[in-house]
Short mmCIF file of C-alpha atoms and ligand atoms in Angstrom, two decimals:
data_model
loop_
_atom_site.label_atom_id
_atom_site.label_comp_id
_atom_site.label_asym_id
_atom_site.label_seq_id
_atom_site.Cartn_x
_atom_site.Cartn_y
_atom_site.Cartn_z
CA MET V 1 21.12 -9.28 13.67
CA LYS V 2 19.34 -10.02 16.95
CA ARG V 3 17.00 -7.11 17.60
CA ILE V 4 14.91 -5.03 15.23
CA ALA V 5 12.03 -2.55 15.45
CA ILE V 6 8.88 -2.11 13.40
CA MET V 7 6.61 0.88 12.86
CA THR V 8 3.65 1.94 10.73
CA SER V 9 3.78 5.56 9.58
CA GLY V 10 1.89 8.16 7.52
CA GLY V 11 -1.73 7.56 6.50
CA ASP V 12 -3.02 4.20 7.74
CA ALA V 13 -3.85 1.60 5.10
CA PRO V 14 -5.87 -1.64 5.32
CA GLY V 15 -3.37 -4.51 5.49
CA MET V 16 -0.85 -2.78 7.76
CA ASN V 17 -1.82 -5.18 10.56
CA ALA V 18 -1.32 -8.21 8.34
CA ALA V 19 2.20 -6.91 7.57
CA ILE V 20 2.96 -6.34 11.29
CA ARG V 21 1.83 -9.90 12.08
CA ALA V 22 4.00 -11.36 9.31
CA VAL V 23 7.08 -9.38 10.38
CA VAL V 24 6.71 -10.23 14.08
CA ARG V 25 6.07 -13.93 13.59
CA THR V 26 8.76 -14.39 10.92
CA GLY V 27 11.20 -12.53 13.16
CA ILE V 28 10.39 -14.71 16.16
CA GLU V 29 10.69 -17.83 14.02
CA HIS V 30 14.25 -16.74 13.10
CA GLY V 31 15.19 -15.97 16.70
CA ILE V 32 15.01 -12.17 16.39
CA GLU V 33 13.48 -9.82 18.96
CA VAL V 34 11.00 -7.44 17.34
CA TYR V 35 10.19 -4.17 19.11
CA GLY V 36 6.95 -2.43 18.16
CA ILE V 37 7.21 1.36 18.02
CA ARG V 38 3.91 3.11 18.72
CA GLN V 39 2.80 6.15 16.71
CA ALA V 40 5.56 6.11 14.12
CA TYR V 41 8.41 8.65 14.35
CA THR V 42 6.62 10.44 17.21
CA GLY V 43 6.82 7.29 19.32
CA LEU V 44 10.38 6.63 18.21
CA LEU V 45 11.48 10.08 19.41
CA ALA V 46 9.75 9.43 22.73
CA GLY V 47 11.24 5.93 23.03
CA ASP V 48 7.71 4.48 23.06
CA MET V 49 8.42 0.88 22.06
CA SER V 50 8.18 -2.61 23.53
CA LEU V 51 9.05 -6.18 22.68
CA MET V 52 6.29 -7.86 20.68
CA THR V 53 5.08 -11.39 21.25
CA SER V 54 3.39 -13.80 18.89
CA ARG V 55 0.16 -13.57 20.93
CA GLU V 56 0.09 -9.79 20.58
CA VAL V 57 -0.39 -10.13 16.84
CA SER V 58 -3.13 -12.76 17.12
CA GLY V 59 -6.48 -11.84 15.59
CA ILE V 60 -5.24 -8.74 13.76
CA LEU V 61 -4.89 -10.11 10.22
CA GLN V 62 -8.46 -9.10 9.30
CA ARG V 63 -8.46 -5.74 11.09
CA GLY V 64 -8.12 -2.40 9.30
CA GLY V 65 -6.05 0.48 10.71
CA THR V 66 -2.85 -0.34 12.60
CA ILE V 67 -2.46 -1.74 16.12
CA LEU V 68 0.83 0.19 16.43
CA GLN V 69 -1.03 3.38 15.46
CA THR V 70 0.48 5.96 13.17
CA ALA V 71 1.37 9.65 13.21
CA ARG V 72 2.93 12.45 11.25
CA ASN V 73 5.92 14.18 12.85
CA GLU V 74 7.72 17.33 11.75
CA GLU V 75 10.61 17.09 14.21
CA PHE V 76 11.82 13.84 12.67
CA LYS V 77 12.39 15.68 9.38
CA THR V 78 15.26 17.59 11.02
CA VAL V 79 18.81 16.27 11.47
CA GLU V 80 18.55 16.83 15.24
CA GLY V 81 15.34 14.82 15.36
CA GLN V 82 16.89 11.97 13.42
CA ARG V 83 19.95 11.91 15.70
CA ARG V 84 17.68 11.75 18.75
CA ALA V 85 15.77 8.87 17.14
CA LEU V 86 19.06 7.05 16.52
CA ARG V 87 19.94 7.47 20.19
CA ARG V 88 16.62 5.90 21.20
CA LEU V 89 17.33 2.90 18.98
CA ASN V 90 20.94 2.57 20.20
CA GLU V 91 19.77 2.66 23.83
CA ARG V 92 17.81 -0.52 23.14
CA GLY V 93 20.46 -2.19 21.00
CA ILE V 94 18.23 -2.14 17.93
CA GLU V 95 20.19 -2.77 14.73
CA GLY V 96 17.49 -3.03 12.09
CA MET V 97 14.09 -1.63 11.36
CA VAL V 98 11.03 -2.32 9.20
CA VAL V 99 9.12 0.82 8.21
CA ILE V 100 5.63 0.28 6.79
CA GLY V 101 4.24 3.42 5.18
CA GLY V 102 4.01 5.83 2.27
CA ASP V 103 6.66 7.79 0.40
CA GLY V 104 7.15 10.32 3.21
CA SER V 105 7.65 7.55 5.76
CA LEU V 106 10.13 5.87 3.45
CA ARG V 107 12.08 9.14 3.21
CA GLY V 108 12.35 9.02 6.98
CA ALA V 109 13.43 5.39 6.76
CA SER V 110 16.14 6.31 4.29
CA ALA V 111 17.43 8.99 6.69
CA LEU V 112 17.68 6.41 9.49
CA ASN V 113 19.55 4.04 7.20
CA ALA V 114 22.06 6.78 6.46
CA LEU V 115 22.71 6.95 10.22
CA GLY V 116 23.58 3.24 10.40
CA ILE V 117 20.28 1.46 11.13
CA LYS V 118 19.64 -1.37 8.65
CA VAL V 119 16.28 -0.38 7.22
CA MET V 120 13.75 -2.31 5.16
CA GLY V 121 10.74 -0.44 3.74
CA ILE V 122 7.30 -1.89 3.03
CA PRO V 123 5.04 0.25 0.79
CA ALA V 124 1.65 0.96 2.35
CA SER V 125 -0.55 3.80 1.12
CA ILE V 126 -4.02 3.77 -0.36
CA ASP V 127 -2.86 6.35 -2.96
CA ASN V 128 -0.66 3.89 -4.91
CA ASP V 129 1.79 6.70 -5.60
CA ILE V 130 4.94 4.94 -4.33
CA TRP V 131 7.52 4.54 -7.07
CA GLY V 132 8.90 1.11 -7.93
CA THR V 133 6.04 -1.18 -6.92
CA ASN V 134 2.98 -2.18 -8.95
CA MET V 135 0.82 -2.07 -5.84
CA SER V 136 1.11 -0.76 -2.29
CA ILE V 137 -0.68 -2.29 0.69
CA GLY V 138 -4.20 -0.87 1.10
CA VAL V 139 -4.89 0.17 -2.49
CA ASP V 140 -7.00 -2.83 -3.44
CA THR V 141 -9.24 -2.60 -0.36
CA THR V 142 -9.80 1.12 -0.90
CA LEU V 143 -10.61 0.62 -4.57
CA ASN V 144 -13.22 -1.95 -3.60
CA ILE V 145 -14.78 0.49 -1.11
CA ILE V 146 -14.88 3.15 -3.84
CA LEU V 147 -16.51 0.74 -6.30
CA ASP V 148 -19.15 -0.23 -3.76
CA ALA V 149 -19.94 3.46 -3.24
CA LEU V 150 -20.01 4.21 -6.98
CA ASP V 151 -22.39 1.31 -7.64
CA ARG V 152 -24.76 2.55 -4.96
CA LEU V 153 -24.59 6.16 -6.09
CA ARG V 154 -25.23 5.17 -9.71
CA ASP V 155 -28.46 3.42 -8.66
CA THR V 156 -29.85 6.54 -7.06
CA ALA V 157 -28.44 8.82 -9.78
CA SER V 158 -30.23 6.89 -12.58
CA SER V 159 -33.46 6.76 -10.61
CA HIS V 160 -33.57 10.57 -10.43
CA ASN V 161 -31.84 11.56 -13.68
CA ARG V 162 -28.99 13.16 -11.77
CA ALA V 163 -25.31 13.80 -12.23
CA PHE V 164 -23.12 12.99 -9.23
CA VAL V 165 -19.73 14.45 -8.45
CA ILE V 166 -17.97 11.87 -6.28
CA GLU V 167 -14.78 12.93 -4.51
CA VAL V 168 -12.28 10.20 -3.67
CA MET V 169 -8.96 10.42 -1.80
CA GLY V 170 -5.63 11.29 -3.39
CA ARG V 171 -4.07 14.62 -2.51
CA ASN V 172 -1.30 14.33 -5.07
CA SER V 173 -2.27 11.21 -6.94
CA GLY V 174 -5.16 10.43 -9.29
CA TYR V 175 -4.75 6.66 -9.14
CA LEU V 176 -7.88 5.99 -7.05
CA ALA V 177 -9.98 8.39 -9.14
CA LEU V 178 -8.76 6.96 -12.43
CA MET V 179 -9.07 3.28 -11.53
CA GLY V 180 -12.26 3.81 -9.52
CA GLY V 181 -13.69 5.76 -12.47
CA ILE V 182 -12.79 3.13 -15.06
CA LEU V 183 -13.97 0.19 -12.96
CA GLY V 184 -17.07 1.97 -11.70
CA GLY V 185 -18.11 3.11 -15.20
CA ALA V 186 -17.75 6.86 -14.64
CA GLU V 187 -18.49 9.30 -17.46
CA ILE V 188 -15.85 11.83 -16.36
CA ILE V 189 -12.65 11.46 -14.32
CA ILE V 190 -10.73 14.39 -12.84
CA THR V 191 -7.21 13.89 -11.43
CA PRO V 192 -4.41 16.19 -10.21
CA GLU V 193 -2.23 15.03 -13.11
CA ILE V 194 -4.43 16.06 -16.06
CA ASP V 195 -5.88 19.47 -16.83
CA MET V 196 -9.69 19.36 -17.02
CA PRO V 197 -11.35 22.79 -17.01
CA MET V 198 -14.75 22.97 -15.31
CA GLU V 199 -16.30 24.06 -18.63
CA GLU V 200 -15.22 20.76 -20.16
CA VAL V 201 -16.76 18.81 -17.28
CA ALA V 202 -20.06 20.64 -17.87
CA GLN V 203 -19.81 19.91 -21.59
CA GLN V 204 -19.26 16.21 -21.01
CA ILE V 205 -22.17 15.98 -18.59
CA GLU V 206 -24.36 17.64 -21.19
CA ASP V 207 -23.08 15.20 -23.85
CA SER V 208 -24.08 12.30 -21.61
CA TYR V 209 -27.56 13.78 -21.31
CA VAL V 210 -27.87 14.30 -25.05
CA ARG V 211 -26.72 10.72 -25.73
CA GLY V 212 -29.67 9.54 -23.65
CA LYS V 213 -27.93 8.45 -20.47
CA SER V 214 -30.02 8.39 -17.30
CA HIS V 215 -27.15 9.69 -15.17
CA ALA V 216 -23.62 11.10 -15.33
CA ILE V 217 -20.95 10.09 -12.84
CA VAL V 218 -17.97 12.37 -12.27
CA VAL V 219 -15.19 10.85 -10.15
CA MET V 220 -12.68 13.40 -8.94
CA ALA V 221 -9.56 13.15 -6.80
CA GLU V 222 -9.29 15.24 -3.65
CA GLY V 223 -6.18 16.86 -5.15
CA ALA V 224 -7.86 18.01 -8.39
CA PRO V 225 -7.03 21.60 -9.46
CA TYR V 226 -10.34 22.87 -8.00
CA LYS V 227 -12.47 21.76 -5.04
CA SER V 228 -15.46 19.49 -5.54
CA THR V 229 -17.75 22.08 -3.91
CA GLN V 230 -16.53 24.70 -6.39
CA LEU V 231 -17.20 22.37 -9.28
CA VAL V 232 -20.73 21.60 -8.08
CA ASP V 233 -21.51 25.32 -7.66
CA PHE V 234 -20.27 25.90 -11.20
CA LEU V 235 -22.23 22.97 -12.65
CA ASN V 236 -25.41 24.14 -10.94
CA GLU V 237 -25.17 27.36 -12.95
CA GLN V 238 -24.93 25.49 -16.28
CA GLU V 239 -27.63 23.87 -18.40
CA THR V 240 -26.38 20.27 -18.42
CA GLY V 241 -29.77 18.53 -18.42
CA PHE V 242 -29.10 16.84 -15.08
CA GLU V 243 -29.65 17.91 -11.50
CA ILE V 244 -26.27 17.87 -9.72
CA ARG V 245 -25.40 16.21 -6.40
CA LEU V 246 -22.11 15.91 -4.50
CA SER V 247 -20.80 12.98 -2.46
CA ILE V 248 -17.43 13.16 -0.68
CA LEU V 249 -16.37 9.66 0.34
CA GLY V 250 -13.68 10.85 2.80
CA HIS V 251 -11.95 8.67 5.38
CA ILE V 252 -14.47 5.85 5.03
CA GLN V 253 -12.16 4.83 2.15
CA ARG V 254 -9.29 4.10 4.53
CA GLY V 255 -11.01 1.88 7.09
CA GLY V 256 -12.31 -1.66 7.21
CA SER V 257 -11.09 -5.18 6.77
CA PRO V 258 -8.35 -5.68 4.14
CA SER V 259 -9.25 -7.56 0.95
CA ALA V 260 -7.75 -10.98 0.14
CA PHE V 261 -5.29 -9.23 -2.20
CA ASP V 262 -4.09 -6.84 0.50
CA ARG V 263 -3.80 -9.57 3.14
CA LEU V 264 -1.70 -11.66 0.76
CA LEU V 265 0.47 -8.74 -0.38
CA ALA V 266 1.05 -7.56 3.20
CA THR V 267 1.80 -11.06 4.45
CA ARG V 268 4.23 -11.82 1.62
CA MET V 269 5.97 -8.47 2.02
CA GLY V 270 6.27 -8.87 5.80
CA VAL V 271 7.85 -12.32 5.54
CA ASN V 272 10.11 -11.21 2.70
CA ALA V 273 11.28 -8.11 4.59
CA ILE V 274 12.66 -10.25 7.44
CA GLU V 275 14.19 -12.87 5.16
CA ARG V 276 16.01 -10.21 3.18
CA LEU V 277 17.16 -8.30 6.28
CA LEU V 278 18.65 -11.54 7.59
CA ALA V 279 20.30 -12.17 4.24
CA GLY V 280 22.07 -8.81 4.62
CA GLU V 281 19.90 -6.58 2.43
CA HIS V 282 18.92 -3.13 3.67
CA ASN V 283 18.28 0.44 2.51
CA VAL V 284 15.65 -0.99 0.13
CA MET V 285 11.88 -1.27 -0.18
CA ILE V 286 10.09 -4.54 -0.91
CA ALA V 287 8.17 -4.12 -4.18
CA LEU V 288 5.68 -6.07 -6.26
CA ASP V 289 6.89 -6.68 -9.81
CA GLY V 290 4.42 -8.83 -11.73
CA ARG V 291 3.89 -11.77 -9.40
CA ASP V 292 7.32 -11.48 -7.80
CA LEU V 293 8.64 -9.55 -4.83
CA ILE V 294 11.80 -7.63 -5.62
CA THR V 295 13.62 -4.80 -3.84
CA GLN V 296 14.07 -1.19 -4.92
CA PRO V 297 16.74 1.12 -3.45
CA LEU V 298 15.17 3.60 -0.99
CA GLU V 299 17.20 6.32 -2.67
CA GLU V 300 15.32 5.73 -5.93
CA VAL V 301 11.93 5.24 -4.27
CA THR V 302 12.14 8.57 -2.47
CA LYS V 303 13.30 10.55 -5.52
CA GLN V 304 10.14 10.17 -7.56
CA ASN V 305 6.49 9.18 -7.52
CA ARG V 306 4.76 6.40 -9.37
CA SER V 307 3.15 7.80 -12.52
CA MET V 308 0.11 6.57 -14.42
CA SER V 309 0.13 5.51 -18.02
CA ASN V 310 -1.85 7.73 -20.43
CA HIS V 311 -3.22 4.49 -21.77
CA TYR V 312 -5.65 4.37 -18.82
CA TYR V 313 -6.98 7.86 -19.54
CA ASP V 314 -7.58 6.86 -23.17
CA MET V 315 -9.31 3.70 -22.03
CA ALA V 316 -11.51 5.64 -19.60
CA TRP V 317 -12.50 8.09 -22.32
CA MET V 318 -13.30 5.39 -24.90
CA LEU V 319 -15.40 3.30 -22.51
CA SER V 320 -17.40 6.22 -21.13
CA ARG V 321 -19.06 7.05 -24.48
P1 LIG A 1 3.20 8.97 3.97
O1 LIG A 1 4.25 8.11 4.54
O2 LIG A 1 1.84 8.31 4.00
O3 LIG A 1 3.57 9.52 2.61
P2 LIG A 1 3.79 11.59 5.12
O4 LIG A 1 4.30 12.16 3.85
O5 LIG A 1 2.90 12.44 5.97
O6 LIG A 1 2.99 10.22 4.94
O7 LIG A 1 5.08 11.17 5.99
C1 LIG A 1 4.93 10.52 7.22
C2 LIG A 1 6.05 10.97 8.15
O8 LIG A 1 7.31 10.56 7.62
C3 LIG A 1 6.18 12.47 8.34
O9 LIG A 1 5.27 12.99 9.26
C4 LIG A 1 7.61 12.58 8.86
O10 LIG A 1 7.68 12.24 10.23
C5 LIG A 1 8.31 11.49 8.04
N1 LIG A 1 8.94 12.11 6.85
C6 LIG A 1 8.34 12.57 5.74
N2 LIG A 1 9.23 13.14 4.90
C7 LIG A 1 10.44 13.04 5.50
C8 LIG A 1 11.77 13.45 5.15
N3 LIG A 1 12.05 14.08 4.00
N4 LIG A 1 12.78 13.17 6.03
C9 LIG A 1 12.52 12.55 7.19
N5 LIG A 1 11.28 12.16 7.58
C10 LIG A 1 10.26 12.38 6.75
O1 LIG A 2 -1.95 9.42 1.80
C1 LIG A 2 -3.15 8.80 2.05
C2 LIG A 2 -4.26 9.82 2.20
O2 LIG A 2 -5.43 9.09 2.52
C3 LIG A 2 -4.49 10.73 1.02
O3 LIG A 2 -5.20 10.13 -0.04
C4 LIG A 2 -5.25 11.86 1.65
O4 LIG A 2 -5.09 13.02 0.91
C5 LIG A 2 -4.57 11.98 2.97
O5 LIG A 2 -4.02 10.70 3.27
C6 LIG A 2 -5.51 12.39 4.07
O6 LIG A 2 -4.75 12.55 5.22
P1 LIG A 2 -5.36 12.78 6.68
O7 LIG A 2 -5.53 11.45 7.29
O8 LIG A 2 -4.33 13.58 7.37
O9 LIG A 2 -6.67 13.49 6.53
#
């Protein structure tokens, strides 16, 4: 294999740049030409790609976001779109590709592999919902941002005897809410995966008040069964003992410099992706299994989502008393 392409796709995640740097420099070291595709499948369809040099990836290791930019593209989901993308790659003589992104992006990667491009996936999504890997790139940095916010909000909540509803990201996954809630000492955690009626939330806030707590922290995922604004309106009508405030963390959770963990994970995965491609592996995603990097078939990765153990919900409940 002499020429490959790389793209970042879906929601950006801190550490994507560290992965790009590792892929480009490892590729160059092995005598491969690495083409950078801008704006994911949108750029691929437009043929927006160029040969990357080692200097181009200088000084990006510590930067959040992605220098290649990212996009979401509906046309690429169609067979016609995928054929057009294949044509763009064939025009440049590109035989292999590294796709860095979430489960949707990896579905796209799998489609390209089926058309003959040798694809290697690297999991990157702050949601940590990608099946087959303990951690995806970006999760650790985002969790640390959430913890910083929770610590700050708890200070002001206790000072005023307030309950805070704090909305974190995760449209379909409660990982950030659950882990953020456990590690930030939340009283109540609401995720898309578990049913938690608003009445029960009110009851638990009241219990916290009765137990003598100076605050109550509710961490809820964006994809919870009801909106955070709805919940706050409901809570304001109840007698919980606390005044209620809402804080939506939003996209601040996705930006900023990647943590040491994410830089290391991204760097290891980037290097490993090239080494495995050169060894003949493809149609797989690099995955973290304990301390080791393994591969998982893209077909399996794209069939399911990573689920969370009930053990963590039990732990959260026990420790919030
Ligand atoms: P993420 O990769 O973060 O999960 P999305 O689910 O939005 O983000 O997917 C990113 C892009 O991947 C989509 O905009 C689309 O271009 C491509 N994609 C998603 N699902 C598929 C699919 N089933 N087949 C082909 N391409 C897909
Ligand atoms: O998939 C990552 C993620 O940050 C989700 O947690 C969130 O629901 C979504 O992306 C937000 O997407 P957008 O950038 O389109 O607002």
